[in-house]
Structures are given as structure tokens and as C-alpha cells.
Short mmCIF file of C-alpha atoms and ligand atoms in Angstrom, two decimals:
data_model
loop_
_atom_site.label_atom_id
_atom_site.label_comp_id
_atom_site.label_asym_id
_atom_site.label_seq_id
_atom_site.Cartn_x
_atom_site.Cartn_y
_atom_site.Cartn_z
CA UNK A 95 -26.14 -34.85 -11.16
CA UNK A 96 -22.43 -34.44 -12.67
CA UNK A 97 -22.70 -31.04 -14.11
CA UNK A 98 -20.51 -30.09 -17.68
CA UNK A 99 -18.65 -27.79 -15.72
CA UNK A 100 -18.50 -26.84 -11.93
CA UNK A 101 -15.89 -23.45 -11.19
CA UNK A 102 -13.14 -24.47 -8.53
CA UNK A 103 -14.20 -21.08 -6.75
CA UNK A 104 -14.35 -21.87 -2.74
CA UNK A 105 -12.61 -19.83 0.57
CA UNK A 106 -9.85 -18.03 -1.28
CA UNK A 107 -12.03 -16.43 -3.28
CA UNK A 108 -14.69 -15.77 -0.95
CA UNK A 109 -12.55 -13.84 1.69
CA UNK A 110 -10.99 -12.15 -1.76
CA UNK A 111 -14.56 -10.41 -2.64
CA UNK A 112 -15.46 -10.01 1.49
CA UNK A 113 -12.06 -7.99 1.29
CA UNK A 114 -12.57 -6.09 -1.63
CA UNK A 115 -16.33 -4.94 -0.43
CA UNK A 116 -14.66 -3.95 3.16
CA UNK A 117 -12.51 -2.00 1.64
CA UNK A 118 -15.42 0.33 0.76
CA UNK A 119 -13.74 0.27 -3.05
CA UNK A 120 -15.79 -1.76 -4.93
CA UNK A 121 -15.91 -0.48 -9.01
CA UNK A 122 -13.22 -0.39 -10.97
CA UNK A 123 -10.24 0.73 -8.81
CA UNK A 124 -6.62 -1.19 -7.57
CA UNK A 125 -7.96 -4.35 -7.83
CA UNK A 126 -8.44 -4.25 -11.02
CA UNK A 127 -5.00 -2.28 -12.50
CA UNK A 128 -3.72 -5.16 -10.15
CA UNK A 129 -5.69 -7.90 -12.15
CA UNK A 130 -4.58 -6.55 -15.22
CA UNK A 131 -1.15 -6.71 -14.38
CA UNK A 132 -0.89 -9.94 -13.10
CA UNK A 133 -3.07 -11.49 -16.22
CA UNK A 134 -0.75 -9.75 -18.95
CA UNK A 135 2.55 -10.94 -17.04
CA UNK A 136 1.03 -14.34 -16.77
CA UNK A 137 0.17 -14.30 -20.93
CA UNK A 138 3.09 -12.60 -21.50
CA UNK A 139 1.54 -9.56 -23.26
CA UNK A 140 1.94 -6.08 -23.15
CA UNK A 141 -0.52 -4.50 -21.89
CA UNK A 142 -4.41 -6.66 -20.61
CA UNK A 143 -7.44 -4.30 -20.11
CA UNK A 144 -10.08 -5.96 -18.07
CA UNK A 145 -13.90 -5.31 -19.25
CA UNK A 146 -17.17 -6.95 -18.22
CA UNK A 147 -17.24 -9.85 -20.36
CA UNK A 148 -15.22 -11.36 -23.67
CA UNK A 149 -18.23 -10.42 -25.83
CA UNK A 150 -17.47 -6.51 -25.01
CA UNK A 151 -14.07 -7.23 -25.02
CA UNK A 152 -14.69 -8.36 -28.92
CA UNK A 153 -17.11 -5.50 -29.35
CA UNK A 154 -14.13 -3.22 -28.25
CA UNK A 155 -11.26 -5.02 -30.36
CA UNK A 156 -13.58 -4.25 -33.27
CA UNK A 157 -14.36 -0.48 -32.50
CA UNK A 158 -10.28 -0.02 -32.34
CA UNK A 159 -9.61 -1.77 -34.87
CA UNK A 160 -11.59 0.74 -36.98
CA UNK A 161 -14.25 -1.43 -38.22
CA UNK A 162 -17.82 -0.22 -39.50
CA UNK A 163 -20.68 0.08 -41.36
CA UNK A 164 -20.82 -1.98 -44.64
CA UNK A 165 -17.45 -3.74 -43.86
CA UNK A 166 -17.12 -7.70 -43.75
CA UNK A 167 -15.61 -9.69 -40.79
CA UNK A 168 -14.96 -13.54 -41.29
CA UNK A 169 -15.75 -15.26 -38.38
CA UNK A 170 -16.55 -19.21 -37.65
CA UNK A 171 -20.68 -19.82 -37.72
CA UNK A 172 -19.31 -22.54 -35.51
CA UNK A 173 -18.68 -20.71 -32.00
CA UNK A 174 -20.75 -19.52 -28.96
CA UNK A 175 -22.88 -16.80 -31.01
CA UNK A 176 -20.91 -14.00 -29.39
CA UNK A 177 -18.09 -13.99 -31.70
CA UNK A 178 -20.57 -12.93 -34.70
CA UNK A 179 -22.71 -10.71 -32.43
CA UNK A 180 -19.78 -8.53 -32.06
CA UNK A 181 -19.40 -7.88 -35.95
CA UNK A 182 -23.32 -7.02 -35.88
CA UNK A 183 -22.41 -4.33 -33.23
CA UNK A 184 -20.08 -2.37 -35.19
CA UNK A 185 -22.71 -2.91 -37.88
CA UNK A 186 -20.45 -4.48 -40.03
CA UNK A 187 -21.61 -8.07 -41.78
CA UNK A 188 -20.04 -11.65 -40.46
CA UNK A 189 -19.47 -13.60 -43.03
CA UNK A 190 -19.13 -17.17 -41.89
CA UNK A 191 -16.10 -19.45 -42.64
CA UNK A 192 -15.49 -22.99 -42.02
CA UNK A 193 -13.32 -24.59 -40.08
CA UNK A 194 -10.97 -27.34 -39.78
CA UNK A 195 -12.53 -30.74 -38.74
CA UNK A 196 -9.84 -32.14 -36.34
CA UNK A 197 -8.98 -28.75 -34.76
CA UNK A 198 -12.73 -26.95 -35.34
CA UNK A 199 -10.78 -23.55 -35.67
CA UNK A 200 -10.72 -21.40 -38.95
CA UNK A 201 -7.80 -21.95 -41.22
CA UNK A 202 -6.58 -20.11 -43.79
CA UNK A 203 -8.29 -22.78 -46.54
CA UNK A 204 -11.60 -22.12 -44.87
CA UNK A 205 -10.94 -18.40 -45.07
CA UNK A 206 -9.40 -17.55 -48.24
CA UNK A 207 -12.40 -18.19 -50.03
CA UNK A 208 -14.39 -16.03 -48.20
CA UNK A 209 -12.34 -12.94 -48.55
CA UNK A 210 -13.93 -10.24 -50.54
CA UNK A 211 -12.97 -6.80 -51.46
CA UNK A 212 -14.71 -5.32 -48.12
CA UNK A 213 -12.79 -8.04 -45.80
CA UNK A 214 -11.06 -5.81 -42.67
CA UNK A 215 -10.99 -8.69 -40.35
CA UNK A 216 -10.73 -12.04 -39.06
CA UNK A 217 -11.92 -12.81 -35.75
CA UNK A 218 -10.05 -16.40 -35.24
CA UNK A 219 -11.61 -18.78 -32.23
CA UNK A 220 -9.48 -21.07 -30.26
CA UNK A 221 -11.98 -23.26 -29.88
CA UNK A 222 -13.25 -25.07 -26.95
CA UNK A 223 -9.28 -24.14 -25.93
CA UNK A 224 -7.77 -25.43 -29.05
CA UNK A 225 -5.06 -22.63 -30.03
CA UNK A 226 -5.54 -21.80 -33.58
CA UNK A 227 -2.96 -21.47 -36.31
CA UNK A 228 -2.46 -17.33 -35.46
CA UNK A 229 0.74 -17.31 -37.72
CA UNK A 230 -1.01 -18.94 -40.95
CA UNK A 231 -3.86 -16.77 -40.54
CA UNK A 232 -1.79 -13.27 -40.50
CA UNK A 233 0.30 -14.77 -43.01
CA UNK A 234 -3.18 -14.86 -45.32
CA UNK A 235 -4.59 -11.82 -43.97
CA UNK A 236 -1.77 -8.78 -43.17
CA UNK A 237 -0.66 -8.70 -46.69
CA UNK A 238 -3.93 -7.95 -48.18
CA UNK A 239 -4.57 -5.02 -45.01
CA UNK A 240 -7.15 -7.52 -42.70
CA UNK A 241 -6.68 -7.48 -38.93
CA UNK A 242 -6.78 -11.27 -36.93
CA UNK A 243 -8.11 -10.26 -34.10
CA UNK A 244 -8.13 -13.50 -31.80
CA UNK A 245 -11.72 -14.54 -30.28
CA UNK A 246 -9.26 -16.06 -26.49
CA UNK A 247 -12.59 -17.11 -24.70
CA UNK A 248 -11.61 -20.42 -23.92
CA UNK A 249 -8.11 -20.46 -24.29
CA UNK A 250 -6.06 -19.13 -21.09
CA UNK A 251 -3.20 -20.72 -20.27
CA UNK A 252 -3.39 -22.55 -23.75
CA UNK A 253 0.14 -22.53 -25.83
CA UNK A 254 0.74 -21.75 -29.32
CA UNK A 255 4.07 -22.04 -31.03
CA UNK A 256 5.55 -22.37 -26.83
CA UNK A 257 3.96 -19.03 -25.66
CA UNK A 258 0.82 -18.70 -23.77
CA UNK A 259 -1.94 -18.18 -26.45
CA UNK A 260 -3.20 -14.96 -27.26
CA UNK A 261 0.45 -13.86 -26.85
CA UNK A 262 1.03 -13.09 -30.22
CA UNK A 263 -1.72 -11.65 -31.23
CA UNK A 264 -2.53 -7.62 -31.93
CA UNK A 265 -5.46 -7.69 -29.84
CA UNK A 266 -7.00 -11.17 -28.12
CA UNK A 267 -10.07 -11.36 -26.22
CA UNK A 268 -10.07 -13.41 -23.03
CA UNK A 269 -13.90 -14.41 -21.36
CA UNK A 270 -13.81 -15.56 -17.39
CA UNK A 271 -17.61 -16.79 -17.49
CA UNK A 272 -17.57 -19.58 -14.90
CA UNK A 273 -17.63 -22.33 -17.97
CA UNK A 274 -14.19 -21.14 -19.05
CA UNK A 275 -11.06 -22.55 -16.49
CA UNK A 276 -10.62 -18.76 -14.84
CA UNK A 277 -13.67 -17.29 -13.84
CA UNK A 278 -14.79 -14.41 -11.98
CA UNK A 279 -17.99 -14.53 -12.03
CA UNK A 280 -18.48 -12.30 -15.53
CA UNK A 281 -15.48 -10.69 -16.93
CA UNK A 282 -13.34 -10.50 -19.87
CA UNK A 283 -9.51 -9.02 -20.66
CA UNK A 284 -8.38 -7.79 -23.70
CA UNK A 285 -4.46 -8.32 -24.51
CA UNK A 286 -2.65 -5.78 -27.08
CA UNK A 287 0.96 -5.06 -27.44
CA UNK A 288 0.13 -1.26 -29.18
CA UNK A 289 0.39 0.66 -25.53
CA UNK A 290 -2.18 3.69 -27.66
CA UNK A 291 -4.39 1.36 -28.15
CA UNK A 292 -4.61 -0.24 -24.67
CA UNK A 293 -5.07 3.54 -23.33
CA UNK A 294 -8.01 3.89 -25.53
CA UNK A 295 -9.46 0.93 -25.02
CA UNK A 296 -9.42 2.21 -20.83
CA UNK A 297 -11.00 5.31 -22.48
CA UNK A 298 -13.67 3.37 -24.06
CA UNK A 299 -14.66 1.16 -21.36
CA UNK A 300 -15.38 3.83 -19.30
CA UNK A 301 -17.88 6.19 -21.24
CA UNK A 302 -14.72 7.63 -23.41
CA UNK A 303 -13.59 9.50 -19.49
CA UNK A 304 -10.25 11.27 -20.03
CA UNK A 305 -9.76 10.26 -16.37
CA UNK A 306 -10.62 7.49 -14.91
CA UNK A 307 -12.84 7.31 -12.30
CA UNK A 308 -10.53 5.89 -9.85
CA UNK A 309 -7.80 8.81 -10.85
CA UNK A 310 -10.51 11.21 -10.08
CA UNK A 311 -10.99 9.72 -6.77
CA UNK A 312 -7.66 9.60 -5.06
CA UNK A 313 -6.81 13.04 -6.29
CA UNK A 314 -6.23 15.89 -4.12
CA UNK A 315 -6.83 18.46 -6.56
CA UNK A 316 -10.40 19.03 -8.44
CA UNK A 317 -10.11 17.47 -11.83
CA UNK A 318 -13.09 18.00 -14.14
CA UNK A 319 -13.19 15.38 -16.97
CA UNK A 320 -13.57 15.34 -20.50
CA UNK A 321 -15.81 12.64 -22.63
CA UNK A 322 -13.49 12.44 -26.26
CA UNK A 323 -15.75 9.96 -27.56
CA UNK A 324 -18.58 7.75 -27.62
CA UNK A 325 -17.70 5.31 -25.03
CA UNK A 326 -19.43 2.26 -22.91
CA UNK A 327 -19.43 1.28 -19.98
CA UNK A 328 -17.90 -2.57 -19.82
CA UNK A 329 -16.03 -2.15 -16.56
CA UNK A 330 -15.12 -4.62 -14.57
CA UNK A 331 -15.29 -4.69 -10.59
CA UNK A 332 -12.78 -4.66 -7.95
CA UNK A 333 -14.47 -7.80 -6.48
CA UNK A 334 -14.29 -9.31 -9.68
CA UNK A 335 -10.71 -8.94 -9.95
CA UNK A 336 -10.23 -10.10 -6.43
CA UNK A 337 -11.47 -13.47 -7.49
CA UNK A 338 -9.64 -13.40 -10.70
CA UNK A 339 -6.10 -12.54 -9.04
CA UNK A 340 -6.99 -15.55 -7.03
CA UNK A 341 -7.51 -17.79 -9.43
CA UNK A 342 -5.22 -16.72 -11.61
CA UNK A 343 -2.40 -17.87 -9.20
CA UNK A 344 -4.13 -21.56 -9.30
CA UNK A 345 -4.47 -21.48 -12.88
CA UNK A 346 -1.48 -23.97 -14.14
CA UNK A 347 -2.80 -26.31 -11.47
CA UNK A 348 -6.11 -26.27 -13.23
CA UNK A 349 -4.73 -27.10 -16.69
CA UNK A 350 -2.52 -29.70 -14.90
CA UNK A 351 -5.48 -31.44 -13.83
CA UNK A 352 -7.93 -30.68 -16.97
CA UNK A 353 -5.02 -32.17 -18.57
CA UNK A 354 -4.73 -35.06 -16.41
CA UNK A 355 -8.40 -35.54 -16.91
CA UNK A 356 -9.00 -35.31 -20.72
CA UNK A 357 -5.98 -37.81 -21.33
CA UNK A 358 -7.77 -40.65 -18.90
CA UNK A 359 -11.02 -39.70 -20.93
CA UNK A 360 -9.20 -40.24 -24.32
CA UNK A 361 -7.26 -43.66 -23.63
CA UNK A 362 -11.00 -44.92 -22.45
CA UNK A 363 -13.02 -43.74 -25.43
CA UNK A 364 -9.87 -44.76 -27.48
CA UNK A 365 -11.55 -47.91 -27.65
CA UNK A 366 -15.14 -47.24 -28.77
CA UNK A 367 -14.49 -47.59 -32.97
CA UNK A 368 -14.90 -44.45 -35.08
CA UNK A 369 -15.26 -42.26 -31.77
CA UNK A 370 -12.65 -39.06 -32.04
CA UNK A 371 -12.12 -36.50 -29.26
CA UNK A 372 -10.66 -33.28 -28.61
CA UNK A 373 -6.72 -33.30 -28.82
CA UNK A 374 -3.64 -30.97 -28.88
CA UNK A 375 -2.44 -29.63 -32.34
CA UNK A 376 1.07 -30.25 -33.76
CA UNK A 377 1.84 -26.72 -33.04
CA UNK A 378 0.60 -25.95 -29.36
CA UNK A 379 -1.38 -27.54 -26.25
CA UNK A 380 -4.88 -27.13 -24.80
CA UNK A 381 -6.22 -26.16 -21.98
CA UNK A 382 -9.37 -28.36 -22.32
CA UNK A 383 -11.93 -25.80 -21.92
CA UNK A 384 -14.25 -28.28 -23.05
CA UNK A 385 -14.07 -31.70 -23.81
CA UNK A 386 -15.91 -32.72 -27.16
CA UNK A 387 -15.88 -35.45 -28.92
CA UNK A 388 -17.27 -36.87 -32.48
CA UNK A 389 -19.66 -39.45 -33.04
CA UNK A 390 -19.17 -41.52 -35.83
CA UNK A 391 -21.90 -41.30 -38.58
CA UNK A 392 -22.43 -45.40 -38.31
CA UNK A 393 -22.76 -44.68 -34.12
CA UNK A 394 -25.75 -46.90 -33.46
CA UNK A 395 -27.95 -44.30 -31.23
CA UNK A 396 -28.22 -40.27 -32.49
CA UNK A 397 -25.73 -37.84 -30.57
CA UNK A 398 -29.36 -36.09 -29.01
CA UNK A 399 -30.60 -40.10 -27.99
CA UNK A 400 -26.98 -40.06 -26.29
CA UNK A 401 -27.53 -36.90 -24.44
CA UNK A 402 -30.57 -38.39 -22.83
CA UNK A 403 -29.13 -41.41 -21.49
CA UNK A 404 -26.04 -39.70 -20.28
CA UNK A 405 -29.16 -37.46 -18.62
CA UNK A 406 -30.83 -40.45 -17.30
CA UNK A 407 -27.63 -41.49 -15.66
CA UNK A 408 -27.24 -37.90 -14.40
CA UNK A 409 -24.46 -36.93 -16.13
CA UNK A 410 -25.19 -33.37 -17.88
CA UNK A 411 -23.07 -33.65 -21.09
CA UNK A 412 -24.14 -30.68 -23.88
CA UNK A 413 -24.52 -30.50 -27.60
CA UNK A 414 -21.42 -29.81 -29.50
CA UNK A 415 -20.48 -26.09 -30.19
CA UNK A 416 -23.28 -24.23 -31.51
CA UNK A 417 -23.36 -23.25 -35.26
CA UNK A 418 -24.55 -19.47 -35.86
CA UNK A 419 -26.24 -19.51 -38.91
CA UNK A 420 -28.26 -21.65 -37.61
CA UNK A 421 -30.16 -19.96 -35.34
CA UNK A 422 -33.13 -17.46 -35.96
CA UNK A 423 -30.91 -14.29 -34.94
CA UNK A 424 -29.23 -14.96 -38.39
CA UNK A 425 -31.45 -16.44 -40.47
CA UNK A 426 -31.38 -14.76 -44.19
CA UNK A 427 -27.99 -14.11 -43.58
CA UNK A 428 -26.18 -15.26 -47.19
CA UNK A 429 -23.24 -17.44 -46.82
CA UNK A 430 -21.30 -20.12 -48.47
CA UNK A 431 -22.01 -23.94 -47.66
CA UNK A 432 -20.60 -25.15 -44.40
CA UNK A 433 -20.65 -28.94 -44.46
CA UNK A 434 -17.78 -29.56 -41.76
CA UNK A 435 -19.88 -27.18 -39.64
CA UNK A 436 -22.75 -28.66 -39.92
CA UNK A 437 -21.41 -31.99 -39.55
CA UNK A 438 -19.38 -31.06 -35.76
CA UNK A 439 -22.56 -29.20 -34.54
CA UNK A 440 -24.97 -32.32 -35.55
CA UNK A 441 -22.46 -35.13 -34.42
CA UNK A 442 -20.47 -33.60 -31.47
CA UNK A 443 -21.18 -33.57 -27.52
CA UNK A 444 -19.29 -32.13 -24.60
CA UNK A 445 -18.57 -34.37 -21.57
CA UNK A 446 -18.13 -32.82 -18.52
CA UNK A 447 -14.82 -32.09 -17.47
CA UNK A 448 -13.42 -29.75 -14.33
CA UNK A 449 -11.24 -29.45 -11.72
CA UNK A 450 -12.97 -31.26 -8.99
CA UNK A 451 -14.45 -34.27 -11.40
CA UNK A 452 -13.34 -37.62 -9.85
CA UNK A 453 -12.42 -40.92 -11.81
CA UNK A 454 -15.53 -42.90 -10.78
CA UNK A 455 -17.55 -40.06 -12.04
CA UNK A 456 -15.75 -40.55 -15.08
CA UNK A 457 -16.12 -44.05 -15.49
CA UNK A 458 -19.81 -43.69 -15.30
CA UNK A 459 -19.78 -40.70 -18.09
CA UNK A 460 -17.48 -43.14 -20.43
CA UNK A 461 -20.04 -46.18 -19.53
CA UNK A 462 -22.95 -44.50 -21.10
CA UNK A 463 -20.89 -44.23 -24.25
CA UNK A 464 -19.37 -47.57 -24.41
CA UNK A 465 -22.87 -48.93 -23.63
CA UNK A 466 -24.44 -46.39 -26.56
CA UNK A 467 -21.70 -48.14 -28.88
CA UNK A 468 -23.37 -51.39 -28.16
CA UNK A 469 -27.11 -50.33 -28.42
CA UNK A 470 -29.05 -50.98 -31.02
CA UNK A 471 -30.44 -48.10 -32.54
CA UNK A 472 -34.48 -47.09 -32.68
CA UNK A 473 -35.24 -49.46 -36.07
CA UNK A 474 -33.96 -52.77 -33.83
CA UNK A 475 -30.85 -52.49 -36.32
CA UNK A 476 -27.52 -53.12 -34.93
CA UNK A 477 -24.51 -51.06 -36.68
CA UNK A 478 -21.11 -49.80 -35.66
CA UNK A 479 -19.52 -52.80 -35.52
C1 LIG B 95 -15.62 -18.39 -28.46
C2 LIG B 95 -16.36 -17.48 -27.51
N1 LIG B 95 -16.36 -16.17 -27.73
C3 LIG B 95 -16.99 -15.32 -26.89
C4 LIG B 95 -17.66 -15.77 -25.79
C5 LIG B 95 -18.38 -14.80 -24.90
O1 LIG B 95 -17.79 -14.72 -23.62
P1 LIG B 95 -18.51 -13.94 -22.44
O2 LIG B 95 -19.55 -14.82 -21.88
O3 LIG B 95 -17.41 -13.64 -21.47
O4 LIG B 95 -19.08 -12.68 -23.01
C6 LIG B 95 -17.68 -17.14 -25.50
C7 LIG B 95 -18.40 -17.65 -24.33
O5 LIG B 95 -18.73 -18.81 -24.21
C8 LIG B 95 -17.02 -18.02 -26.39
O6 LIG B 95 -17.02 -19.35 -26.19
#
């Protein structure tokens, strides 16, 4: 079977983690300050605070960022279900925007008319890699006194505006789950240029510790800490980073090749009619997390019909991005109508695309489509020509 997305993880990182566990260190300790470095000199941020995953790294952005009970956060419905969760957590109320049809990110048109009185923030996806418009959206949002607070999952090594996305931002959250091009294992980073906030946020993650554990540990005097606040614990390992220093050093040959890969996949789809894919925006370039594309509402066989043939021919392609409110964890939830939404989640699929994915294998992914093209549909009717 061609999976959606196999991690290029092999010997590197395995004697990384053998190292790290051998060195009897194997929480939160060097590796990690070491990860941290390395991943905000590579973005080109300030300061990056590593934490277990991206969805505590948006649950923390949100806690600094001062937001609470009874307060509204826009985010897209149309994004892994994380990005809302993390509003719920803070027991403020998402209120779902939506987005932008060729770039599937929030713009400030989709957002404006959700804005309300009790708006504090914006949590703004790149989706799927695609770097959203970070400058339009403050430009909407900072004047009125509403944080963008940028929802990185997918997006490392992105650009936006010729920096390294998340760059810019005030706080951008970073996930290295194995579907995203840098993985270690489970992980997150969050970026911020305020240096108070980064110290808090290494407060937070560790049960709101005045010291850090590692600090503690390599002192030669007794230290007896202090807990200053509610805090979690959403550290990452030292084996984690071990894996994550390693692959961050093979990171721009990874987007060299995703890149390489999602062009040869556009020029052959270029020719099924109606069919439109992923693509960079005028303003930045994408790392090609994942590879969607759009079915055409005349396509003669349904997007789910699709996914079983591509199945059949063992290819393991996935439903577009997922839309929030439309899942039984928010149903009730009010919100305005979200036709573009609607329309990408219903009409959208994700081919697989990864580092070690060869050309025949994507011939045989783009066959099933072209064929689909051809098909007629269930009723014996032929369309989409
Ligand atoms: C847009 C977005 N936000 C947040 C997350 C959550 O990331 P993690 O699995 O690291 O918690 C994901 C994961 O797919 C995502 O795609």
C-alpha cells in the first residue's frame, strides 16, 4: 500500500534517541534547550519553546495571551479539530470563520464579519503548509486590540513575505506529529519574539516550576522551588529533541523534494478539466505538508467513490481537511454559514506525498484520477467532458 505520508526517520535518528537514553538524561534537559535553539535560528525567531505537541503549544499561546472565560476566538471550522479545541480549553468560545477557496486559510474578508465586541483573538492556520496572509490579518485585527496568534502545524520551513513562516508572528505554534515534514515522534514548538513571555511559557510547561527541573539537577547547591502558577506539564523529551535536531538539519532537503514532487503531481493533473490542486500564494511558498486537490462539481465519480478506487489500487489518499462544526464535539455550536467550507471538505482529497515517494508510485496515484475523469458515474451517465 502507498501510504498518505511515510516520516523519512531511519539510522540518524535512531542512534540520536539510543544516545540520548545512554546518556541516562532522558526528560527535558540539553537536548532540548539545544532543539530549541537550533529550531528558532532555523525560523529566524527569537526565542522557540518546545512542548509535547502543537495542540498544547496552542493551548499555551492562548493562556499567555490572556484569554478566558466568555471571550471569542475566530478560528477556521476548516482545520484538524485541534485549532478550535484549544479555544474550548481556555473556555473561551470559537467562533468559526471561512476561508479563502484557492488558499483554504482565513482572510481578513472571512474574518471581519465575524468580529464581535468579545473578539481577543485570531488563531490563523497555514493550511496544509500554505502560509497565510499574517500581515492582512494584524492589519484587521491589532487596531481593534485582537491577538493573531498563528496555528504553524504544517508550515515549517514554509515562506511568507521571504522569511521562514511563523517568523513574524507574536506567538506561532509549530506541531512535529510524523504527518507534518519534521517529526519527532509527538512534539510541538512555540516561536515568540517577547523574551517574558517565552520565560513563562518554560514556566508553564513545567507545572508553573520557578526552576526547571534540569536547573535543579546540575546544581551544586540545594535549591527548593516555587510553583507561581497553575501550570501543565507539556514537556518535551530529550529523545525527542534528539530526533528533531536531526531532522531539522535535513529539513530544506525535504521541502526540496516535497517540492520537486507536488510540481510533477500538478503538470499531470494539469490535464484532467476542472481539477485544481494545492499551489504557492503570490506572497510566499509551501512546504507541501499535504497535497490536496479539488474535484470539480461536474467530476463524474463522488470524491468518497474516488477514495475507494485509489484504495483498491492501494494507494491511501484521505478526505480533504476536516471541517469542525461538523463533527458531534461541536454540534449546537451557533455560527454563520460556511459554504466555501463546506464545499473544500465535501470535494477535496489528499494524495500522498513524502520524501521517499517514487515517480512510478506516482503515476499509479495520478492514473486512478485520470481514469475517475473518464468513468461514468453510478446512474450510467457520462459528464465532465
Ligand atoms: C492546523 C493544525 N493545528 C494543530 C494540529 C495539532 O498538532 P499536534 O498533533 O502536534 O497536537 C494539527 C495536526 O494535524 C494541525 O493540522
Amino acid at each position: 500500500m502507498i501510504p498518505v505520508m511515510r516520516p523519512w526517520v531511519g539510522a540518524e535518528e535512531a542512534a540520536a534517541a539510543a544516545e540520548a537514553i545512554s546518556s541516562g538524561w532522558i526528560a527535558q534537559g540539553p537536548r532540548v534547550a539545544k532543539f530549541e535553539e537550533a529550531f528558532a535560528s532555523a525560523i529566524g525567531a527569537e526565542h522557540a519553546v518546545a512542548l509535547s505537541s502543537c495542540t498544547t503549544a496552542l493551548h499555551l499561546a492562548l493562556v499567555v495571551a490572556g484569554i478566558g472565560p466568555g471571550d471569542e476566538v475566530v478560528v477556521p471550522s476548516l482545520s484538524f479539530i485541534a485549532t478550535a479545541n484549544a479555544a474550548r480549553y481556555v473556555d473561551a468560545v470559537p467562533v468559526f470563520a471561512d476561508v479563502d477557496e484557492a488558499t483554504q486559510n482565513l482572510t481578513p474578508a472571512t474574518v471581519e464579519p465575524c468580529l464581535t465586541p468579545r473578539t481577543r483573538a485570531v488563531i490563523l492556520v497555514d493550511q496544509a503548509g500554505v502560509p497565510a496572509d499574517l500581515d492582512a490579518m494584524r492589519a484587521l485585527c491589532e487596531p481593534r486590540g485582537i491577538m493573531v496568534i498563528e496555528d504553524a502545524a504544517c508550515a515549517v520551513g514554509s515562506v511568507y513575505k521571504g522569511r521562514p513562516t511563523g517568523a513574524a508572528a507574536y506567538l506561532a505554534a509549530f506541531s512535529f506529529h510524523p504527518r507534518k515534514l519534521l517529526t519527532t515522534g509527538e512534539g510541538g514548538m512555540l516561536v515568540t519574539a517577547d523574551t517574558d513571555v517565552a520565560a513563562r511559557l518554560r514556566r508553564l510547561r513545567e507545572h508553573g516550576m520557578d526552576v526547571s527541573a534540569a536547573a535543579r539537577h546540575t546544581s551544586r547547591q540545594p535549591v527548593i522551588e516555587h510553583y507561581v502558577e497553575l501550570g501543565y506539564n507539556y514537556r518535551m523529551t530529550d529523545i525527542q529533541a534528539a530526533v528533531g535536531l536531526v531532522q531539522l538539519g535535513k529539513l530544506g532537503q525535504l521541502i526540496a523534494r516535497r517540492r520537486m514532487l507536488a510540481q510533477r503531481y500538478q503538470k499531470m493533473l494539469a490535464g484532467i478539466p476542472g481539477v485544481r490542486t494545492i499551489a504557492d500564494p503570490d506572497y510566499g511558498t509551501t512546504n507541501y505538508q499535504s497535497f490536496w486537490v479539488l474535484l470539480p462539481d461536474d467530476f463524474p465519480v463522488s470524491r468518497d467513490e474516488l477514495l475507494q478506487r485509489l484504495a483498491e489500487a492501494g494507494v491511501s489518499a484521505r478526505r480533504g481537511i476536516m471541517a469542525a462544526h461538523l463533527e458531534p464535539a461541536y454540534q449546537g455550536m451557533r455560527h454563520d454559514p460556511l459554504p466555501v467550507t463546506e464545499h473544500l471538505t465535501a470535494r477535496t482529497l489528499i494524495l500522498p506525498l513524502y520524501h521517499d515517494l517514487t515517480e512510478p508510485e506516482q503515476d499509479l496515484v495520478v492514473s486512478v484520477l485520470v481514469a475517475g475523469a473518464r468513468t461514468p458515474d453510478t446512474t450510467g451517465a457520462l459528464s465532465g467532458s
